[in-house]
Short mmCIF file of C-alpha atoms and ligand atoms in Angstrom, two decimals:
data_model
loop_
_atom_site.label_atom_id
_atom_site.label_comp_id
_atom_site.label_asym_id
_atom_site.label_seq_id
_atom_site.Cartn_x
_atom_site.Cartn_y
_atom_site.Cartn_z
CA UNK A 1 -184.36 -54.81 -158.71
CA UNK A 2 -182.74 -53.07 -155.08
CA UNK A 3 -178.85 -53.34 -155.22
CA UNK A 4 -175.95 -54.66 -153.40
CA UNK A 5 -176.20 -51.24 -150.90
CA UNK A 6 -179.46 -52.55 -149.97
CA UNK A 7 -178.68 -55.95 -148.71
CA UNK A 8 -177.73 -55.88 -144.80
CA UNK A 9 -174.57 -55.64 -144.07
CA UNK A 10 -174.59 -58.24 -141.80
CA UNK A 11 -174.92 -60.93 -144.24
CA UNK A 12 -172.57 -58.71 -146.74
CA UNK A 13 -170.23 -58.53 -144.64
CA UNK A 14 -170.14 -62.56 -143.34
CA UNK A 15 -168.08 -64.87 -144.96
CA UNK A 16 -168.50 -66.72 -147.93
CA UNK A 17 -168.71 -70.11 -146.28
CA UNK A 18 -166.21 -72.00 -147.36
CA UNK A 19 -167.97 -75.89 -148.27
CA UNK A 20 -170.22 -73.51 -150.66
CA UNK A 21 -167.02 -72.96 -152.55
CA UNK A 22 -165.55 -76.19 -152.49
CA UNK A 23 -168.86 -78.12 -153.50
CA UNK A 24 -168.51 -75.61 -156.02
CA UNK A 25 -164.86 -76.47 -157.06
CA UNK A 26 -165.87 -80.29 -156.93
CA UNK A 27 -168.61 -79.32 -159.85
CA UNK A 28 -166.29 -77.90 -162.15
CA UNK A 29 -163.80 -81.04 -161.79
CA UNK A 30 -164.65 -84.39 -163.48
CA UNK A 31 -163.72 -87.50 -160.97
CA UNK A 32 -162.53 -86.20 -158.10
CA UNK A 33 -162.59 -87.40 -154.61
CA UNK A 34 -163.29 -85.47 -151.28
CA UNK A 35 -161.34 -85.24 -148.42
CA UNK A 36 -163.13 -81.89 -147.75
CA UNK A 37 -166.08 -82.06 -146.29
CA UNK A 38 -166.62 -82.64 -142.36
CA UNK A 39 -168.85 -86.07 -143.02
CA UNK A 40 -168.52 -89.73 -141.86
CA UNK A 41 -169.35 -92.49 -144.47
CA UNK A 42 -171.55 -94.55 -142.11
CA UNK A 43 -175.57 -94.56 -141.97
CA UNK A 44 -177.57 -94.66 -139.05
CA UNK A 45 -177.94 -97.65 -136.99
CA UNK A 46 -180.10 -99.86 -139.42
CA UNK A 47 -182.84 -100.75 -136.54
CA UNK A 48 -182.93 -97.27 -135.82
CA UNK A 49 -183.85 -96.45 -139.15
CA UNK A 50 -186.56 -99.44 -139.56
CA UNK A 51 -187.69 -97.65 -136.22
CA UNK A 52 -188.48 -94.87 -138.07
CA UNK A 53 -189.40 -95.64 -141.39
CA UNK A 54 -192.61 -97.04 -139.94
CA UNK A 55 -193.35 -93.58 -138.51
CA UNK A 56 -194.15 -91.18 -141.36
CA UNK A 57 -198.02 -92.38 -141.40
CA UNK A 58 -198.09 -91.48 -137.57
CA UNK A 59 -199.99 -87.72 -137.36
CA UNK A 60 -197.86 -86.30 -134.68
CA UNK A 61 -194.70 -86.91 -136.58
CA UNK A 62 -196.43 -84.16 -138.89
CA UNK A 63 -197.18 -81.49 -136.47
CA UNK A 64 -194.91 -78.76 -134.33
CA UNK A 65 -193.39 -80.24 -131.61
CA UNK A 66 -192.53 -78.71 -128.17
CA UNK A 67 -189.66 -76.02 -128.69
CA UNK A 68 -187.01 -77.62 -126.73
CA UNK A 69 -187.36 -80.95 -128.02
CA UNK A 70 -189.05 -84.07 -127.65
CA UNK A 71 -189.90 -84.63 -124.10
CA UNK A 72 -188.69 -88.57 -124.16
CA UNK A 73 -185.32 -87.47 -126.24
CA UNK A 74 -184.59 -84.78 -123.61
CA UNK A 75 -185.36 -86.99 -120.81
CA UNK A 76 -182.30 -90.20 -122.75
CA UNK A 77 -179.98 -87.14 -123.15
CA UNK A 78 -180.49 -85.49 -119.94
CA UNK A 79 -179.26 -89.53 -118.74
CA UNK A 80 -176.75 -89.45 -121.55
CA UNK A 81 -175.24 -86.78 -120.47
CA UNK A 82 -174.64 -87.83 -116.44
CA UNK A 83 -173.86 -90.80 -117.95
CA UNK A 84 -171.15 -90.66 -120.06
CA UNK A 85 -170.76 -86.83 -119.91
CA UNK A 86 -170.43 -85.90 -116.11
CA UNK A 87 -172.93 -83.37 -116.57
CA UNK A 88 -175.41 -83.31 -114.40
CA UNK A 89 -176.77 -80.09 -113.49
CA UNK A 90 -177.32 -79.24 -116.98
CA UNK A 91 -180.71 -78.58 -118.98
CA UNK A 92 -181.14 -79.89 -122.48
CA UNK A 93 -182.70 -78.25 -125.79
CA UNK A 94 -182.88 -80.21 -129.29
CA UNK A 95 -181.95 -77.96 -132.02
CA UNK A 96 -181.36 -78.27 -135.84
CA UNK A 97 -177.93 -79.44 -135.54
CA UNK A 98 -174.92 -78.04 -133.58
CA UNK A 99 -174.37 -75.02 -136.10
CA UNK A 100 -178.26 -73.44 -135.46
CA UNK A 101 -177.31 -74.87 -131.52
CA UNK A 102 -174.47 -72.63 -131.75
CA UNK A 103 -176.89 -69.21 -133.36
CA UNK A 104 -178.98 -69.60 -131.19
CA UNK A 105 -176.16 -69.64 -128.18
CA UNK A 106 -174.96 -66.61 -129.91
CA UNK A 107 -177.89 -64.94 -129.83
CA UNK A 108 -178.48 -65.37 -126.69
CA UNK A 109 -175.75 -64.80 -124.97
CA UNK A 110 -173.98 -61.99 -127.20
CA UNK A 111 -175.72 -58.36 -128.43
CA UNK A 112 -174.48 -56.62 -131.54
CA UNK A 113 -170.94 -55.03 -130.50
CA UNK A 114 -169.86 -57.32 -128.02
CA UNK A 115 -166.15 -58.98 -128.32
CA UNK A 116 -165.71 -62.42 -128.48
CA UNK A 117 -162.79 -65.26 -128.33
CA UNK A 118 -161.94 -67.99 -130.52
CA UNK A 119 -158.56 -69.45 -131.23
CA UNK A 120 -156.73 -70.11 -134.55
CA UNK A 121 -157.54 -72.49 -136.53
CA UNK A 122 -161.07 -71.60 -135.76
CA UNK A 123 -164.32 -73.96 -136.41
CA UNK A 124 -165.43 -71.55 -139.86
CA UNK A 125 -169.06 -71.63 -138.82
CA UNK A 126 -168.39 -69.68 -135.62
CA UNK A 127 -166.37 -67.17 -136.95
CA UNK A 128 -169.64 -66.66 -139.02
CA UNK A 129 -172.27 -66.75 -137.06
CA UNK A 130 -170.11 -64.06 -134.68
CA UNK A 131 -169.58 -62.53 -137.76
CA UNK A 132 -174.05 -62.51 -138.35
CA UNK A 133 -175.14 -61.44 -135.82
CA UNK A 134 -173.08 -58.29 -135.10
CA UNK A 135 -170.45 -59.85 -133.13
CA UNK A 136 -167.72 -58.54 -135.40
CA UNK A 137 -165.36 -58.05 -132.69
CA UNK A 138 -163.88 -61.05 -132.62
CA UNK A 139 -160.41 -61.77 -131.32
CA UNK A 140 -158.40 -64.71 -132.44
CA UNK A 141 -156.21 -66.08 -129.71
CA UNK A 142 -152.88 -68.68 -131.09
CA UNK A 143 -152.76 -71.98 -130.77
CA UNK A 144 -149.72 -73.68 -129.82
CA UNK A 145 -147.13 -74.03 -132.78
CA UNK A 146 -146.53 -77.37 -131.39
CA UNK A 147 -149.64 -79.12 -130.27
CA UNK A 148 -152.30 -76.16 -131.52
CA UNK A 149 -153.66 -75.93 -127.79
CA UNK A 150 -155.05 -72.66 -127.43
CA UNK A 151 -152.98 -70.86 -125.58
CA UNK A 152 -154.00 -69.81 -122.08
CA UNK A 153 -151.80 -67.75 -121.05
CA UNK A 154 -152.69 -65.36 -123.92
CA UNK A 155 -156.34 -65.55 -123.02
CA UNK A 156 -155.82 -65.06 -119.40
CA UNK A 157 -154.14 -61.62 -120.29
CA UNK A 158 -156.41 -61.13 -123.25
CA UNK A 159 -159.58 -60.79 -120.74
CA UNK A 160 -157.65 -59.12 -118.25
CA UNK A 161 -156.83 -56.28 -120.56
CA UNK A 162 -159.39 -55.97 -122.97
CA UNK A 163 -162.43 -53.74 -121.52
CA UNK A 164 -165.00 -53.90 -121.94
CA UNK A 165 -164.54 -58.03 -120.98
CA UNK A 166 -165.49 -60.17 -124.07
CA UNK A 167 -168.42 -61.89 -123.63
CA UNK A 168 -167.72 -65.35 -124.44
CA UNK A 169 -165.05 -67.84 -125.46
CA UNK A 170 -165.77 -70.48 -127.98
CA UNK A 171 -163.67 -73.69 -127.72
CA UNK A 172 -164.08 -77.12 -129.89
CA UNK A 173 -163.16 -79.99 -128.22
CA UNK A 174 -161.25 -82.48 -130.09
CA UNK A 175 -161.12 -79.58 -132.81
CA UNK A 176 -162.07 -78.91 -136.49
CA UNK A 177 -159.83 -77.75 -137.86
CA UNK A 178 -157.14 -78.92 -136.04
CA UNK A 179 -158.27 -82.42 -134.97
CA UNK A 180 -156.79 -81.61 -131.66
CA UNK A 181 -158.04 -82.29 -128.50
CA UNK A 182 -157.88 -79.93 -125.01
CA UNK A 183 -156.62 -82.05 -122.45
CA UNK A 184 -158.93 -81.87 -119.15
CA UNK A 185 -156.12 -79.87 -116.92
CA UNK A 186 -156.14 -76.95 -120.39
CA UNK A 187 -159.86 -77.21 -120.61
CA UNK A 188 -160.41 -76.37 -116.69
CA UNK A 189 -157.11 -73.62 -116.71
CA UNK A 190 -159.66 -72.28 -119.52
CA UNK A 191 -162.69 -72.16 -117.83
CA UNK A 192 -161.17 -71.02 -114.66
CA UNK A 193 -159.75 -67.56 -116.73
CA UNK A 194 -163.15 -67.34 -118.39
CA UNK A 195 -165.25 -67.97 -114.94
CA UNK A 196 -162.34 -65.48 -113.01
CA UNK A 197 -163.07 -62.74 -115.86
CA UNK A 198 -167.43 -63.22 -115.75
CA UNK A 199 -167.23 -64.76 -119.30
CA UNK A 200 -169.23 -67.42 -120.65
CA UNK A 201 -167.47 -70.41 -122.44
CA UNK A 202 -168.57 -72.58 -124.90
CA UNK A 203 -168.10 -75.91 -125.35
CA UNK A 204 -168.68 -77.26 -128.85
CA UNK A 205 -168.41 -81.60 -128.10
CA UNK A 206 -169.31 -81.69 -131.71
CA UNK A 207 -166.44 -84.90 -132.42
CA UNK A 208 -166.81 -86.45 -128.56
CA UNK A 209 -166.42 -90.07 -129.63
CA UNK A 210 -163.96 -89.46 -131.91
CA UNK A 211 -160.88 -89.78 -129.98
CA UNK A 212 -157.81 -92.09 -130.67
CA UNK A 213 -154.51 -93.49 -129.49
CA UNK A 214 -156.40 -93.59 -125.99
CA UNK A 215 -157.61 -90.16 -125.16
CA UNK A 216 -160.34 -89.52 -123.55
CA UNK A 217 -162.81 -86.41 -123.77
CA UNK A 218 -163.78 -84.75 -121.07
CA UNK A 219 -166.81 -82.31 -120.80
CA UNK A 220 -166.98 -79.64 -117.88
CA UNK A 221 -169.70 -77.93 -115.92
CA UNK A 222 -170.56 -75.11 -114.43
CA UNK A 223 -172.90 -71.87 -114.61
CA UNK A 224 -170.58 -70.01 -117.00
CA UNK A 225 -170.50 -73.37 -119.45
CA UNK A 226 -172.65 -73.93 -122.32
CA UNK A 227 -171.73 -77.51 -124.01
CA UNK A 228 -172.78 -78.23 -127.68
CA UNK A 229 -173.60 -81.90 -129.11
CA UNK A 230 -174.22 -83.19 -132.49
CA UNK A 231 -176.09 -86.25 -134.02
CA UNK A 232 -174.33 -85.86 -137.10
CA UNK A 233 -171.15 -87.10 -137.12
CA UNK A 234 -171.48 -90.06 -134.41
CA UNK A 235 -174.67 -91.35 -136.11
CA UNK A 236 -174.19 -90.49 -139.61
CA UNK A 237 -177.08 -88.73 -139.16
CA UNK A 238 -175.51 -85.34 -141.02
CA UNK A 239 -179.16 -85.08 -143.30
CA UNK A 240 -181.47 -85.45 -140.43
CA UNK A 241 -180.13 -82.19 -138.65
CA UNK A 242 -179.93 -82.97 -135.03
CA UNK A 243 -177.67 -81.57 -132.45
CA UNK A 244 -178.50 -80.52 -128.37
CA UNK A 245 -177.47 -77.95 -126.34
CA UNK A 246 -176.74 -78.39 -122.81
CA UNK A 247 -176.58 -74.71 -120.70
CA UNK A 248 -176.65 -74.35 -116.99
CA UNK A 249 -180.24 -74.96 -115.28
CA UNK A 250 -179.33 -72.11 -112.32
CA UNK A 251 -179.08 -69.54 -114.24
CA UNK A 252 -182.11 -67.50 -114.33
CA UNK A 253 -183.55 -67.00 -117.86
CA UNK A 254 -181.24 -69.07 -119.45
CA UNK A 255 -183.71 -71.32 -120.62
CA UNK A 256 -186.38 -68.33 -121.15
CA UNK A 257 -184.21 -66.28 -123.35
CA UNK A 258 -182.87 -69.43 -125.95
CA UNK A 259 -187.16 -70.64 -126.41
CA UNK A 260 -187.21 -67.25 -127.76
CA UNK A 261 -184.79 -67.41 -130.35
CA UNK A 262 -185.55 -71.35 -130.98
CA UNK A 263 -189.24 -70.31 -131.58
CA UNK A 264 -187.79 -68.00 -134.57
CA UNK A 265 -185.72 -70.23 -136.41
CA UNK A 266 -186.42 -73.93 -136.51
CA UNK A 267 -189.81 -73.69 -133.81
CA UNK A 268 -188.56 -77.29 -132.81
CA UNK A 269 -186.17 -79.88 -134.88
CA UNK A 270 -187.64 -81.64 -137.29
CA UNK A 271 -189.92 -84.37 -135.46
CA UNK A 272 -188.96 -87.75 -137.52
CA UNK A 273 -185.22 -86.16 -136.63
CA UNK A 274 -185.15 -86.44 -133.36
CA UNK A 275 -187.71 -90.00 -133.07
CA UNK A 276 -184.33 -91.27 -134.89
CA UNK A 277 -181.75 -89.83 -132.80
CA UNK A 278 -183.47 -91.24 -130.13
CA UNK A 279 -183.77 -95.02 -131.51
CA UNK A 280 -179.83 -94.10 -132.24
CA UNK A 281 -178.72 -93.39 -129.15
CA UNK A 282 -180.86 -96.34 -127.98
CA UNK A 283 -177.98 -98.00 -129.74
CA UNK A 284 -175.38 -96.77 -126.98
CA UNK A 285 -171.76 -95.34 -127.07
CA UNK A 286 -169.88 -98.62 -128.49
CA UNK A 287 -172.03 -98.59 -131.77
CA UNK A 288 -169.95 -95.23 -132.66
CA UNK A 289 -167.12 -96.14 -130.87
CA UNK A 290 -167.09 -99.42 -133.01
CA UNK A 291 -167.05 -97.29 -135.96
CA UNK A 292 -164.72 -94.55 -134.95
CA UNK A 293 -161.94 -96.81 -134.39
CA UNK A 294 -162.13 -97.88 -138.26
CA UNK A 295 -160.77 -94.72 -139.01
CA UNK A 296 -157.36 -95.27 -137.59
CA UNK A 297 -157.13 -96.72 -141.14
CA UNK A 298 -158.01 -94.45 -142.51
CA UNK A 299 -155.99 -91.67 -140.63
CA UNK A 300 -152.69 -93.60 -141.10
CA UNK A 301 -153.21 -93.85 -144.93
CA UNK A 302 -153.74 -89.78 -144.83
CA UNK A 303 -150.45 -89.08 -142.85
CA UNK A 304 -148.51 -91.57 -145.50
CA UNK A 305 -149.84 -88.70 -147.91
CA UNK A 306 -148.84 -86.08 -146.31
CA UNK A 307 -145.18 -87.12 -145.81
CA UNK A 308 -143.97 -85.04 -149.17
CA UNK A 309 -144.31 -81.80 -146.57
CA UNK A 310 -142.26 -83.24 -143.84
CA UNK A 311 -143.30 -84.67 -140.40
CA UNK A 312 -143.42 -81.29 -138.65
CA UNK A 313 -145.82 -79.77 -140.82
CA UNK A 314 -148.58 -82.40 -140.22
CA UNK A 315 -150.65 -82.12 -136.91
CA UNK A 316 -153.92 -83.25 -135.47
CA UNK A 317 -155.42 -86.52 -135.76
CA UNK A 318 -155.42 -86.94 -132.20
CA UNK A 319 -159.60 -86.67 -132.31
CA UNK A 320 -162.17 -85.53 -134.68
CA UNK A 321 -161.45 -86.62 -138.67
CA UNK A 322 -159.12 -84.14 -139.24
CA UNK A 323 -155.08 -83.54 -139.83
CA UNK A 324 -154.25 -80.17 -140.29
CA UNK A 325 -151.12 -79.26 -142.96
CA UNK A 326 -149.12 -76.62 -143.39
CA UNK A 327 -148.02 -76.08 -146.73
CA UNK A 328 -144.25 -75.51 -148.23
CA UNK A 329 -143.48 -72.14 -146.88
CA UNK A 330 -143.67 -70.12 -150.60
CA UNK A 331 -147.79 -71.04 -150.46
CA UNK A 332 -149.05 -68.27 -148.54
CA UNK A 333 -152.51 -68.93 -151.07
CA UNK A 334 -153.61 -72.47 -149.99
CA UNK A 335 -156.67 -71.91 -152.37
CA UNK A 336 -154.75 -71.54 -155.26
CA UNK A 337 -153.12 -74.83 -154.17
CA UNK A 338 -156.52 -76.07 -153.10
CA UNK A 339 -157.94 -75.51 -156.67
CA UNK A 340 -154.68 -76.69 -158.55
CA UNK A 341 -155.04 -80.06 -156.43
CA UNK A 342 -158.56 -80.86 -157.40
CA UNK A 343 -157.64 -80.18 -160.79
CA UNK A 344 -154.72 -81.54 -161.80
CA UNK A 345 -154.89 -84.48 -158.85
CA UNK A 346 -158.45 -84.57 -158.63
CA UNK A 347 -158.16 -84.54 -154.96
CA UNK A 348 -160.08 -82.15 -152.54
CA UNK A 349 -159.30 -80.39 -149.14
CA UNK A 350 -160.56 -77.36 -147.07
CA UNK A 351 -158.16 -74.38 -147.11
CA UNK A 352 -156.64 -72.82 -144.01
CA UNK A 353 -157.66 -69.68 -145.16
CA UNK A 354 -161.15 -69.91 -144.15
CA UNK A 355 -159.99 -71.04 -140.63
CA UNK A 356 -157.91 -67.93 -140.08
CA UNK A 357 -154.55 -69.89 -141.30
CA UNK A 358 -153.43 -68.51 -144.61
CA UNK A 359 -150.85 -71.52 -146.07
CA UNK A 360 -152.26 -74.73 -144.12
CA UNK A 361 -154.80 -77.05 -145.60
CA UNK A 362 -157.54 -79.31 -143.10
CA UNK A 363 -157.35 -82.90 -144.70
CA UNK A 364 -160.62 -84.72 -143.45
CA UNK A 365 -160.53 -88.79 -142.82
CA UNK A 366 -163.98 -89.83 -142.14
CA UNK A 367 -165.97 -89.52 -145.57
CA UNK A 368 -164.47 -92.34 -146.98
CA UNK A 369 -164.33 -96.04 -146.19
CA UNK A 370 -161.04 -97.55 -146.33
CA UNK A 371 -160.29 -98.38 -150.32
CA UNK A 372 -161.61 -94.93 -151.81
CA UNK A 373 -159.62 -93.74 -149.03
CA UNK A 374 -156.31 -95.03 -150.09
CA UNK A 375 -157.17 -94.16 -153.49
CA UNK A 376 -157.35 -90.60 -152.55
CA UNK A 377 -154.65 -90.46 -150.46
CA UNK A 378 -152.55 -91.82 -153.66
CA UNK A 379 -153.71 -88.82 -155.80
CA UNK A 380 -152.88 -86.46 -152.45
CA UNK A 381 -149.37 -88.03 -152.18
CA UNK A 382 -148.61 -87.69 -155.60
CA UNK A 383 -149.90 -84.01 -156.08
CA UNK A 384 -147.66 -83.01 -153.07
CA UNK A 385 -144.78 -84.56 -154.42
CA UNK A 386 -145.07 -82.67 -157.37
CA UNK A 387 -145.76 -79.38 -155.53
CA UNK A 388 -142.81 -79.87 -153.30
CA UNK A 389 -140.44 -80.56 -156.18
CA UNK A 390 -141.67 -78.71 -159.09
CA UNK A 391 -144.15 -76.34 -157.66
CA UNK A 392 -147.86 -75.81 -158.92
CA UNK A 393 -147.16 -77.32 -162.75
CA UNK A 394 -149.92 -76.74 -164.73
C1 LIG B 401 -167.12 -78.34 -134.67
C2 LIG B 401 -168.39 -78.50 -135.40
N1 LIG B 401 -169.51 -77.99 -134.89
C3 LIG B 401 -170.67 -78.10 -135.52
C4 LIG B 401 -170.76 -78.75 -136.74
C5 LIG B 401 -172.08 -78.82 -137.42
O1 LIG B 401 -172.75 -79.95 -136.97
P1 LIG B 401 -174.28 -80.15 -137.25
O2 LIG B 401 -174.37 -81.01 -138.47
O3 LIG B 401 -174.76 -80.87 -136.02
O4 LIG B 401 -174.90 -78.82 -137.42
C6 LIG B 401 -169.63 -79.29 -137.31
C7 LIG B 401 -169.70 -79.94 -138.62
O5 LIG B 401 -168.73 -80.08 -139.34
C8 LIG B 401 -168.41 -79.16 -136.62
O6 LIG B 401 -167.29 -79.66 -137.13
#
């Protein structure tokens, strides 16, 4: 019944998200391992979870709860956030996760038409959800060949010239793909350009604990800043689907405008969701922190790998779980190379493509505890020695 002409374009014309066709790839390929997907191998704090399993039998954990999020969750965030954040003029809402946080920030914020700015390599979900709702203008500022910064310069002229002025930049800080981080003196150059030019920025702190080597992150404030959070990746709490939006309490209908679009998508987050984030970040900082810095492991045994394409052609690493790899110059199709990895090395990564970067590849370090790790990054050393000396053999 109907055809293809009948579908919106809107969806038609959106991405095919790219996990869909990896978890798809990893299907088709007996034993292979993953160092695709965006996941930590950790669970929950374990008394967080006893916290909860006792809950299910409790009647309100079955009913709606209030739109923004549970009033004792929002009230440990709101201190989370001056806390450790600096924020403190912010309001909080509980959403689904930081990808529905970041819909409903588009919608929002953005009507059908408007332009928006991202930077290359871009976080694939955003590109889509721009890409959803009508927001198909979307201009895709460079990073820095060097250190993938986004480059500020271009975006200062970008919003000077471009009329009419986009509506929002989209930054995420440390980055995926990249597994950069924006230093605090780039971050505040950034929202100076965007505050200068009467654009909002956004702030997506997705990977905010997962900094190495000494960084630190830094989150900013003011009323053109929206900041995104996520439960998933800190916690291990991926499956539960809890993320948090802070946006600026002076603005007037702010807060008005995003109930709307919360009440038409996930009316609140799941209740049992959020009762656990809250026993989780009852836990404090140094339980993630604790767990983050196992990955240094973990990141070192991924940039052994990665040697066969030379030292120049491996970034990141500096936050998030990612490195970010550009392939031998003649593999302009990193999904071909993708798909001959997985199966002739059995070994699986996210292609550049679907970040704007034709001929890179995003390597992900978090998924796996230490030996399956080095496992994998045996089969990915070996299948890039082979591509680098005798090409794509079948
Ligand atoms: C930058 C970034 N934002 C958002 C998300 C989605 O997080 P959530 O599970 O909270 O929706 C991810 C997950 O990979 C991410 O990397």
């Amino acid at each position: 019944m109907g055809s293809y002409g009948m579908l919106a374009k809107r969806a038609v014309l959106t991405n095919t998200p790219v996990m869909v066709q990896i978890q798809e790839l990893i299907r088709g390929v007996k034993d292979c391992v993953s160092l695709a997907q965006g996941v930590v191998y950790w669970q929950p704090p374990k008394q967080a979870l006893e916290k909860v399993q006792e809950l299910v039998w409790e009647p309100s954990v079955s009913r709606y709860g209030a739109d923004e999020g549970l009033p004792e969750l929002r009230e440990a965030l709101l201190k989370k956030l001056r806390q450790e954040n600096n924020l403190n003029k912010s309001s909080v809402m509980v959403t689904a996760g930081a990808n529905q946080a970041f819909v409903n920030i588009v919608l929002t914020l953005c009507d059908a038409g408007d332009s928006v700015v991202m930077f290359a390599p871009y976080y694939f979900n955003s590109y889509m959800s721009f890409q959803m709702t009508g927001v198909t203008d979307i201009l895709v500022g460079p990073g820095d060949p060097q250190t993938l910064y986004p480059d500020a310069d271009w975006l200062e002229k970008t919003l000077l010239q471009t009329k009419p002025t986009p509506k929002l930049v989209s930054v995420v800080n440390p980055g995926n793909p990249s597994g950069t981080y924006i230093p605090e003196p780039l971050l505040q150059r950034i929202s100076n350009i965007c505050k200068n030019a009467g654009c909002w920025l956004v702030i997506d702190n997705t990977y905010e604990y997962f900094m190495y080597d000494g960084r630190k992150h830094a989150c900013l404030e003011d009323n053109h800043i929206v900041n995104i959070f996520s439960f998933s990746k800190a916690y291990g709490m991926m499956g539960w689907r809890v993320g948090y939006i802070a946006f600026p309490s002076e603005v007037e209908g702010f807060a008005a405008q995003l109930l709307k679009v919360q009440d038409n998508i996930p009316i609140c987050a799941s209740i049992i969701s959020q009762r656990l984030a809250l026993h989780s970040l009852e836990m404090g900082p140094t339980w993630v922190t604790d767990k983050v810095k196992d990955l240094v492991k973990n990141r070192e045994l991924l940039l052994e790998a990665l040697s066969p394409l030379g030292k120049e052609s491996v970034k990141g690493g500096e936050g998030a779980i990612y490195l970010w790899a550009k392939l031998p110059e003649e593999y302009k199709d990193d999904f071909e190379v993708v798909r001959w990895l997985a199966k002739k090395h059995g070994v699986v990564l996210i292609p550049g493509c679907s970040s704007g970067c034709p001929g890179y590849v995003r390597i992900s370090f978090g998924g796996l505890v230490e030996d399956q790790c080095r496992f994998a990054s045996e089969r990915l050393k070996r299948g890039l020695e082979e591509l680098v000396s005798q090409g794509m053999v079948p």
